[in-house]
XYZ file of C-alpha atoms in Angstrom:
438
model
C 94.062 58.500 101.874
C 93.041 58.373 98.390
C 96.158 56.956 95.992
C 96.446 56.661 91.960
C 97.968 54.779 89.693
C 101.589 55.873 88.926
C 103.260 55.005 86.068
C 106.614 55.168 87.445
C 108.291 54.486 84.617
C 106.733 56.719 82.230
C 107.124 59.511 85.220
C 111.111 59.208 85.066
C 111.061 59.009 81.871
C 109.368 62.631 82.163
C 111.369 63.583 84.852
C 114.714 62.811 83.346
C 113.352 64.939 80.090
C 112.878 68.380 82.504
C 116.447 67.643 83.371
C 116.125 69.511 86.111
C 117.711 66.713 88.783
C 120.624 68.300 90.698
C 120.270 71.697 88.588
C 121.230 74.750 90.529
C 118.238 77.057 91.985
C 116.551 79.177 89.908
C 114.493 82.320 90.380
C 111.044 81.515 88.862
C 110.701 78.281 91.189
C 111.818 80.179 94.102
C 109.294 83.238 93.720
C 106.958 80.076 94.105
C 108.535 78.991 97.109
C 109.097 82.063 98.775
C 105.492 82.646 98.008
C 104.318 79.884 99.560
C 106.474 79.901 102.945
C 104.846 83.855 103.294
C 101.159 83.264 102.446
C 101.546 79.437 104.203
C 103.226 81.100 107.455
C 105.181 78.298 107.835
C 108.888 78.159 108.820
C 110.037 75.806 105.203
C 108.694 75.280 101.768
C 110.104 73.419 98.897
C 109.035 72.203 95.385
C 110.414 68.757 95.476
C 111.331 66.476 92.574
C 110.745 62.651 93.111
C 113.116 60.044 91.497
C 113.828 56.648 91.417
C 114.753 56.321 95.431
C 116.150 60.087 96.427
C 114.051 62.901 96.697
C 115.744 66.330 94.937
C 114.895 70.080 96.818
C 115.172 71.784 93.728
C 113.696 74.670 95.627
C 113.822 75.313 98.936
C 113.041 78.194 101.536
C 113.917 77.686 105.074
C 116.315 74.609 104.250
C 119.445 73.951 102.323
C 119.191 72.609 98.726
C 119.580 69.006 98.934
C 118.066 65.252 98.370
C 116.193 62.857 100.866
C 115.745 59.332 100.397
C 112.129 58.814 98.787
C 110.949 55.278 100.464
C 107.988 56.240 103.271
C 108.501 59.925 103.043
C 106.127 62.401 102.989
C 107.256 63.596 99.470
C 106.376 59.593 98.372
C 103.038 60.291 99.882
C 101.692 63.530 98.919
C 102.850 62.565 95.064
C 100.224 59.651 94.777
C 97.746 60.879 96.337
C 94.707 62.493 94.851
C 93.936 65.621 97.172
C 96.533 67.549 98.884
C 98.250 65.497 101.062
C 98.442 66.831 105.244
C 100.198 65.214 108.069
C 101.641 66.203 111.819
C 103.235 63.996 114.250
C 105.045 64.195 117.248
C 108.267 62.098 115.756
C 110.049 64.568 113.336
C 110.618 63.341 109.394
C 114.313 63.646 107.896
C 114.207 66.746 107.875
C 113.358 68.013 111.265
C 109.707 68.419 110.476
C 106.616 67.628 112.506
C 104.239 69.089 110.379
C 103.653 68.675 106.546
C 101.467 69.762 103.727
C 102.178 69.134 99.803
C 100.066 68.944 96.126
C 102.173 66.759 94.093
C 103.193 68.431 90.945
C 102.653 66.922 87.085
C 104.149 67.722 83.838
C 102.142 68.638 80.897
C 101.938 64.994 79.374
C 100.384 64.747 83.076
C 103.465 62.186 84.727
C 103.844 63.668 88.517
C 106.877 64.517 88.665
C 107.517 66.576 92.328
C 105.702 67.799 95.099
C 105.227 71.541 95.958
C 104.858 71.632 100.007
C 105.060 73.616 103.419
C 106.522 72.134 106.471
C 106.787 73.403 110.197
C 109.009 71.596 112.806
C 106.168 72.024 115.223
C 102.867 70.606 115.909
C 100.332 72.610 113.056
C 97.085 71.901 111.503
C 96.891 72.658 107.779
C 92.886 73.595 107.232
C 90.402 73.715 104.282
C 91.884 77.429 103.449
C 95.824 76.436 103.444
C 95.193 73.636 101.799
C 92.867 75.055 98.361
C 95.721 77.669 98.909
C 98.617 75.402 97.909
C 96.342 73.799 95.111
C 96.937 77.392 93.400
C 100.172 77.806 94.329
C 100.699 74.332 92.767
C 98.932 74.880 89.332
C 101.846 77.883 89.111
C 104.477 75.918 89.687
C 103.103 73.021 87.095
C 103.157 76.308 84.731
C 106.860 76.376 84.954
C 107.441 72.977 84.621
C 105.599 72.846 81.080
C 107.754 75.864 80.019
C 110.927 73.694 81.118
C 109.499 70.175 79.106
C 108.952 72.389 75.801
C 111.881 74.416 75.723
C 113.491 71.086 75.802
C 111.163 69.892 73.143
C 112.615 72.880 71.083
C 115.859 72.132 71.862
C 115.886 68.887 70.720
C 113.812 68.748 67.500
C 114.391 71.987 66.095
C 115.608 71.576 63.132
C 114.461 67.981 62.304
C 111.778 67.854 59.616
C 109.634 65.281 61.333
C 109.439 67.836 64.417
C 107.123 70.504 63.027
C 103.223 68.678 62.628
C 103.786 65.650 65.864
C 105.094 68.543 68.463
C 102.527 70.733 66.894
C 99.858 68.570 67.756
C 100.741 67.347 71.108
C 101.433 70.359 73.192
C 99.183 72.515 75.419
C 100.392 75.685 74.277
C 99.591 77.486 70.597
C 102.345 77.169 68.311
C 102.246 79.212 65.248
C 104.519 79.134 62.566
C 105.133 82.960 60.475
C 106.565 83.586 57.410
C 108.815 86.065 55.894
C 105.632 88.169 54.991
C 104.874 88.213 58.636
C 101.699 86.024 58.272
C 100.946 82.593 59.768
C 101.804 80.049 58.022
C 100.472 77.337 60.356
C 98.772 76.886 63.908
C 98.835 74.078 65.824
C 94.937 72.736 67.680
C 95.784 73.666 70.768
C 96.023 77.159 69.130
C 92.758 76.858 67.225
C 91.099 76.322 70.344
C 92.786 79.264 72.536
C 91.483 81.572 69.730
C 88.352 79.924 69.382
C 88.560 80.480 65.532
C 88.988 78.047 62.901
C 92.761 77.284 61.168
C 91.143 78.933 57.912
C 90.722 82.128 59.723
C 94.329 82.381 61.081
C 96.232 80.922 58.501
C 97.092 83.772 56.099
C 96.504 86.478 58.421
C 99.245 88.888 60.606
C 99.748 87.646 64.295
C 99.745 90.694 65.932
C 95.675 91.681 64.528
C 94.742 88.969 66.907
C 96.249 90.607 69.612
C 94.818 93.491 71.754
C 95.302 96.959 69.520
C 97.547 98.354 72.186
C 99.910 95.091 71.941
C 99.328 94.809 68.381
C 102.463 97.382 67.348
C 104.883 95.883 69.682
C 104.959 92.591 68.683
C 104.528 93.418 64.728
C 108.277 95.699 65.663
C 109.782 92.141 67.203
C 108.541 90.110 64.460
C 109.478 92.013 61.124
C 113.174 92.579 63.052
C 114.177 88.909 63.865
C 112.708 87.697 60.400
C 114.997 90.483 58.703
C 117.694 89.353 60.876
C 117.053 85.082 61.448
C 120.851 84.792 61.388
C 120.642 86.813 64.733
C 120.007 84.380 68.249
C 117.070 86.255 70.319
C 114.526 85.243 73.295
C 111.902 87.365 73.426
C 108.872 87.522 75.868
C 106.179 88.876 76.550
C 102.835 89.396 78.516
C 100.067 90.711 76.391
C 96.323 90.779 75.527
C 94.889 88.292 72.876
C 91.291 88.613 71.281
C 89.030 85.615 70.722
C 86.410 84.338 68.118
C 83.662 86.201 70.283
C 85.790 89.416 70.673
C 86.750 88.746 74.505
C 89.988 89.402 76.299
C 92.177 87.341 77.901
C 95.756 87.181 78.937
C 98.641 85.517 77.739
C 102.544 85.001 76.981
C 103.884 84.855 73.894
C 107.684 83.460 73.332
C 109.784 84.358 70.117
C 112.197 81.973 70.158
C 114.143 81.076 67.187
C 113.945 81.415 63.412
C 114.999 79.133 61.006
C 116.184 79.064 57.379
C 114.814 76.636 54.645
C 115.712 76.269 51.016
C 113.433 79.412 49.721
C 112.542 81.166 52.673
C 113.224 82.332 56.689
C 110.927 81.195 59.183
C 109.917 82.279 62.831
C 107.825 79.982 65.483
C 106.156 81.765 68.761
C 104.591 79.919 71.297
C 101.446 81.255 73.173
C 100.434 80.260 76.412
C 96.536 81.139 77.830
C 97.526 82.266 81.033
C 94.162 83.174 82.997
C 94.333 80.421 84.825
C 97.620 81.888 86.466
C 96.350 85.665 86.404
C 93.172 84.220 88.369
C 95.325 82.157 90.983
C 97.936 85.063 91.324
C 94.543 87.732 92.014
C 93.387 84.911 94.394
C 97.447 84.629 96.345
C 96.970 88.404 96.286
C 93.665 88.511 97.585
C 94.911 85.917 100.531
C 97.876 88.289 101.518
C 96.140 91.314 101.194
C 93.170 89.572 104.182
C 96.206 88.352 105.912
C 97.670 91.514 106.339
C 94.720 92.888 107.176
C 93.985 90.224 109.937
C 97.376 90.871 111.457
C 96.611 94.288 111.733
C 92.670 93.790 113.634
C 94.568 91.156 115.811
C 97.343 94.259 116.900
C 94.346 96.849 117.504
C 92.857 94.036 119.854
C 95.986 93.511 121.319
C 96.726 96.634 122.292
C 92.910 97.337 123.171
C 93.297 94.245 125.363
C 96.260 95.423 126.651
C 94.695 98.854 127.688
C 91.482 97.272 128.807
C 93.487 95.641 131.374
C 95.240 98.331 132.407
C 92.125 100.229 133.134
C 90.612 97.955 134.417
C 93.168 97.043 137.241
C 93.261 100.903 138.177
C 89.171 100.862 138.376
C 89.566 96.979 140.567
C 92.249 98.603 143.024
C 90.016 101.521 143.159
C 86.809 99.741 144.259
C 88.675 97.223 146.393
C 90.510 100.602 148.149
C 87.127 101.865 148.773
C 85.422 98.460 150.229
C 88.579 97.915 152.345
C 88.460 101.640 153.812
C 85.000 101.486 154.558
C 84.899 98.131 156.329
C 87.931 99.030 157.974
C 85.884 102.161 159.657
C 82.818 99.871 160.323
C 84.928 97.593 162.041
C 87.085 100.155 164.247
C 84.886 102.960 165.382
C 80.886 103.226 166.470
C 78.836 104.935 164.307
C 75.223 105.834 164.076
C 72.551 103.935 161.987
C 72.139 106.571 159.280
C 76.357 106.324 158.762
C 76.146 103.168 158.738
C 73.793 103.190 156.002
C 75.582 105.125 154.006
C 78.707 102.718 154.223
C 76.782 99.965 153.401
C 75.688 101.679 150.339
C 79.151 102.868 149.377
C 80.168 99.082 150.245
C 77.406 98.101 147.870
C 78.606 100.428 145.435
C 82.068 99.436 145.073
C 81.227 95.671 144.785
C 78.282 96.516 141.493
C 81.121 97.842 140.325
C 83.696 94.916 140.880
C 80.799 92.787 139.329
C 79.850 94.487 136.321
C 83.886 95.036 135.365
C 83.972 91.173 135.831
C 81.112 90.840 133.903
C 83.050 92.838 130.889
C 85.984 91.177 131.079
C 84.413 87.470 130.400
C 82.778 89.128 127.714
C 85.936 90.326 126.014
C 87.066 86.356 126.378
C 84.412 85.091 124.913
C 83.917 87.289 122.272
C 87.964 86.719 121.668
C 87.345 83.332 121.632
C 84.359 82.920 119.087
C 81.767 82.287 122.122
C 79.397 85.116 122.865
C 76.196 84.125 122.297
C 73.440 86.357 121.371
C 69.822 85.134 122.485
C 67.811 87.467 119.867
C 63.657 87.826 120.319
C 61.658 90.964 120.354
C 62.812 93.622 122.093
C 60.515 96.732 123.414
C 63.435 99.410 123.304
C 60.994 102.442 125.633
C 60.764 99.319 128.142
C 64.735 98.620 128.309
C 64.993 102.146 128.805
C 62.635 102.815 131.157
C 63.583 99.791 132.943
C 67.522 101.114 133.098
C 66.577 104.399 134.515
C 64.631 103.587 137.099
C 66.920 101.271 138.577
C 69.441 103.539 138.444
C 66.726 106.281 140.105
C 66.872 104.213 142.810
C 70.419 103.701 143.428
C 71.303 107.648 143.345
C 70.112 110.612 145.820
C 72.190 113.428 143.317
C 70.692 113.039 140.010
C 66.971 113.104 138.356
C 66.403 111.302 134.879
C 64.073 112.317 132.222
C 63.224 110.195 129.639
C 61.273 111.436 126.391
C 60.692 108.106 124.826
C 58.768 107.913 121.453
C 55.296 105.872 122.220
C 55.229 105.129 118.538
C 58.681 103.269 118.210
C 58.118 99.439 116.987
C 59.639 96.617 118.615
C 63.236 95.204 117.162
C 65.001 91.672 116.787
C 67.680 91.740 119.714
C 69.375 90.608 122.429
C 67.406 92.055 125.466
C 69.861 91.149 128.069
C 72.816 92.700 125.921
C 71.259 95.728 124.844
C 70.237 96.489 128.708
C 74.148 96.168 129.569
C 74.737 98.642 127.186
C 72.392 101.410 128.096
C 73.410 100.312 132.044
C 77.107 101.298 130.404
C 75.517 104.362 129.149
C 73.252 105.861 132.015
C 76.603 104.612 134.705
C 79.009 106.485 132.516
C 76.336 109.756 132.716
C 76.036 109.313 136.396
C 80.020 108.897 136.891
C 80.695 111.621 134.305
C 77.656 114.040 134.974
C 77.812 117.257 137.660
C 74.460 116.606 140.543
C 71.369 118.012 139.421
């Protein structure tokens, strides 16, 4: 397994600022959770916070809230190493688990903080597909935890001078600064580059005419009444439509947080988050339920298709077998001429094509169930498969005449020859079963 570095030290430094250790659940980690555990089909999943020697659930589905001890867990592993960490083993973890699967988690300066993972007390293999799954699922939860780190950088610089320009500068999300007036009065890089447009082109201007024109009026409403009202504690947010350099669309979230009063004037900050990334992963979780669902419901059609293939074809075995046994049973018992005989023999015969080709069918249906049906494909003369079909079913029956008006002119085809004759041998014994003498 592939490790990195840690700095541990700079990671609980990180991981003490989120505060989150020993917090209460809350609701936007747990849709993640939830999430996971439904999409995942396992029986737990937890996002995980690693510290010093205990490992906190902060949230968990399928298990009680609670800590583990860190040293040789899974939890230790899956947060230094650099692909999505999978294991099963007979001996269950702390736990209860046999099975595990978990994406360690980082905070935006990019310290791992936790571990987002899936865990099934029974023997499972986590494949290519579950595993790019919880990579998304993980990149939402890593969302949250930047939201948590800079609320708490808001919480514990606002105010301070010093806090505008460094916090400003070091944060992945835009920060803009407006004015009484309504206009920005300063954007930080990371904003410069979301809007792909230089600081001299923003500074100055309104917010909301870089927003989408149907967001645009919304948002100018929210601004001009907090900055008439700073006095006034608000949290406002929102999911809107922003417009780049180039004139494209893209999503994000915009937080109204707080204004503030200086010496000559009020002041309002919002912080903007690009949130594609998210929209793509959550079209991608909704993509991956919607084929789940939809594989759940083709594996219930073939169950209960299996289920009546069965059936059927038990009737249609007890049937032949009733007819071999009777017949036999007369042979055996009473004298009969040759030409009765015959005709015993061929009902005999009969029964037991029938026994074989229903055989036949049903090791088809368990190989095409399990992924192993082979199909042998060359060129295929479709008039000969035809003409080969009828005339060995000519032979077999006194009570019916077949004939065939077969285009001379029809090309040859890419198929499976022995496969296509079982189906028009399906076909011409269904007319012959189905069909009145004559």
């Amino acid at each position: 397994m592939s490790r990195v570095p840690i700095d541990e030290a700079g990671r609980l430094e990180s991981l003490n600022r989120l505060d989150l250790l020993g917090s209460a659940p809350e609701e936007r980690f747990d849709r993640i959770t939830r999430l996971a555990r439904r999409l995942m089909g396992t029986p737990a999943a937890v996002m995980a916070l690693v510290g010093v020697d205990r490992v906190w659930l902060k949230s968990a589905q399928g298990l009680a809230p609670r800590d583990v001890l860190r040293p040789g867990s899974h939890f230790e592993r899956a947060l230094g190493s650099r692909k999505p960490y999978a294991h099963s083993g007979s001996e269950p973890d702390e736990l209860g688990m046999r099975s595990f699967a978990g994406k360690s988690l980082a905070e935006p300066a990019g310290h791992r903080v936790g571990v987002l993972a899936v865990m099934d007390p029974e023997l499972r293999e986590f494949g290519e597909d579950d595993l790019e799954l919880l990579v998304d699922l993980a990149a939402v939860a890593e969302r949250e935890l930047g939201r948590s780190a800079f609320d708490h950088l808001l919480d514990e610089y606002r105010g301070h001078a010093a806090w505008a320009q460094s916090v400003m500068d070091n944060v992945a999300e835009a920060l803009v600064t407006v004015d009484q007036e309504g206009r920005i009065r300063s954007i930080n890089r990371a904003g410069v580059r979301m809007f792909r447009r230089s600081a001299n082109e923003l500074v100055g201007q309104s917010l909301p005419q870089f927003l989408a024109p149907e967001d645009q009026g919304e948002v100018e409403r929210i601004v001009r009444a907090h900055l008439a009202a700073p006095a006034e504690s608000f949290s406002v947010h929102r999911e809107v439509a922003a417009l780049g350099g180039d004139g494209a669309r893209f999503p994000v979230e915009i937080d109204l947080g707080g204004t503030w009063i200086t010496e000559d004037e009020t002041m309002l900050v919002a912080v903007i988050r690009d949130i594609t990334e998210r929209k793509n992963a959550e079209a991608r979780l909704v993509d991956a339920l919607a084929k789940q669902e939809r594989a759940i419901e083709d594996l219930d059609r073939i169950s209960k298709a299996k289920s009546y293939f069965v059936s059927l074809v038990g009737h249609e075995f007890r049937t032949a077998l009733t007819g071999i046994q009777g017949f036999s049973e007369l042979l055996a018992e009473q004298d009969f001429d040759d030409a009765e005989v015959k005709e015993f023999a061929r009902e005999i015969h009969s029964e037991g094509k029938r026994l074989t080709r229903m055989i036949s069918e049903m090791l088809d249906l368990e190989r095409m169930e399990s992924g192993r049906m082979q199909l042998n494909y060359g060129k295929v003369d479709l008039n000969r498969v035809v003409a080969e079909v009828a005339d060995r079913f000519q032979a077999a029956t006194q009570s019916h005449w077949m004939l065939l008006d077969l285009d001379a002119a029809l090309p040859t085809i890419e198929g499976d020859a022995d496969k296509l004759t079982q189906v028009v041998s399906n076909l011409l014994s269904n007319a012959i079963k189905y069909s009145p003498n004559g």
